[in-house]
């Protein structure tokens, strides 16, 4: 579905669905949380309405103004979350987006840019963004994903244009050290399906065969669900861990293919609903990274939708 053009008319900017989608796209990539993204977008829109008519008339580009306000709110939220996550129980992973809805701001004219937009909302990419400082993350997302000039980013981050450019350079260097983030494709979908069949079949050798020898598995259970609190590394260790978790379930669970942040992933359900979302990074025809989100608080967003 092609989003409608974004309006920059101050008379109706907050009522424009495309504007809201763009702001949410920015906020979700920055915060890694649908709930936080919704909160900051609502706060940004509220601040626009708090302006007087004369003040709004002075804003030449309402969308740019809203982008700056929402980005500042995200920056504040990231700084607060950074301190909270230092005391988080186990590994912190972003909230997944299940289904066909991906927060892409627009359909770019250049197909190559479409890959960049898809890649920037993939779950693996959001996980990697957690390694960045708040200022690096905001500068990188605004410039490299949404094309905001560094001169405008400077006013958001509170640093010079040159400093923001360097923040983006540093962010790229951190991300370049991560495994390549694959986008949707037939070969990746095939590997995900083989992984799913191996998990369903419960055969250790079949599962090991689809895993990279140095595969890394991480899981987020929050305070309520017991999971490995540290990464599990190595094909046999990961396969044993995953099959052990599935075998230990005292209730019937089903594993199914599901779109997770725009790519094929695996959803885990039981009779009560969604139990988990599993995202895979596929490199060289094998699963190289596994991210398992089973924290009920982060999966509730899927129910709320």
PDB file of N, CA, C and O in Angstrom, residues 4 28 83 113 148 233 241 304:
ATOM      1  N   UNK A   4      -0.312   7.993   1.465  1.00  0.00           N
ATOM      2  CA  UNK A   4      -0.678   9.240   0.818  1.00  0.00           C
ATOM      3  C   UNK A   4       0.426  10.256   1.033  1.00  0.00           C
ATOM      4  O   UNK A   4       1.190  10.171   1.992  1.00  0.00           O
ATOM      5  N   UNK A  28       9.409   5.144  16.411  1.00  0.00           N
ATOM      6  CA  UNK A  28       9.585   3.714  16.660  1.00  0.00           C
ATOM      7  C   UNK A  28      11.025   3.290  16.417  1.00  0.00           C
ATOM      8  O   UNK A  28      11.601   2.512  17.169  1.00  0.00           O
ATOM      9  N   UNK A  83      19.524   4.581  31.302  1.00  0.00           N
ATOM     10  CA  UNK A  83      19.815   4.340  32.711  1.00  0.00           C
ATOM     11  C   UNK A  83      18.980   3.180  33.251  1.00  0.00           C
ATOM     12  O   UNK A  83      19.478   2.336  34.009  1.00  0.00           O
ATOM     13  N   UNK A 113      16.504   2.896  -2.319  1.00  0.00           N
ATOM     14  CA  UNK A 113      16.168   3.513  -1.042  1.00  0.00           C
ATOM     15  C   UNK A 113      15.115   2.711  -0.302  1.00  0.00           C
ATOM     16  O   UNK A 113      15.044   2.739   0.915  1.00  0.00           O
ATOM     17  N   UNK A 148      17.151  14.018   6.956  1.00  0.00           N
ATOM     18  CA  UNK A 148      17.124  15.343   7.588  1.00  0.00           C
ATOM     19  C   UNK A 148      18.541  15.925   7.562  1.00  0.00           C
ATOM     20  O   UNK A 148      19.498  15.245   7.949  1.00  0.00           O
ATOM     21  N   UNK A 233      25.615 -19.289  22.712  1.00  0.00           N
ATOM     22  CA  UNK A 233      26.486 -19.220  21.536  1.00  0.00           C
ATOM     23  C   UNK A 233      26.849 -20.627  21.056  1.00  0.00           C
ATOM     24  O   UNK A 233      27.129 -21.518  21.862  1.00  0.00           O
ATOM     25  N   UNK A 241      19.346 -25.730  23.536  1.00  0.00           N
ATOM     26  CA  UNK A 241      18.581 -24.767  24.341  1.00  0.00           C
ATOM     27  C   UNK A 241      17.167 -24.590  23.786  1.00  0.00           C
ATOM     28  O   UNK A 241      16.175 -24.681  24.518  1.00  0.00           O
ATOM     29  N   UNK A 304      -3.057  -5.251  21.761  1.00  0.00           N
ATOM     30  CA  UNK A 304      -3.743  -3.953  21.760  1.00  0.00           C
ATOM     31  C   UNK A 304      -4.099  -3.491  20.363  1.00  0.00           C
ATOM     32  O   UNK A 304      -5.092  -2.824  20.139  1.00  0.00           O
TER      33      UNK A 304
END
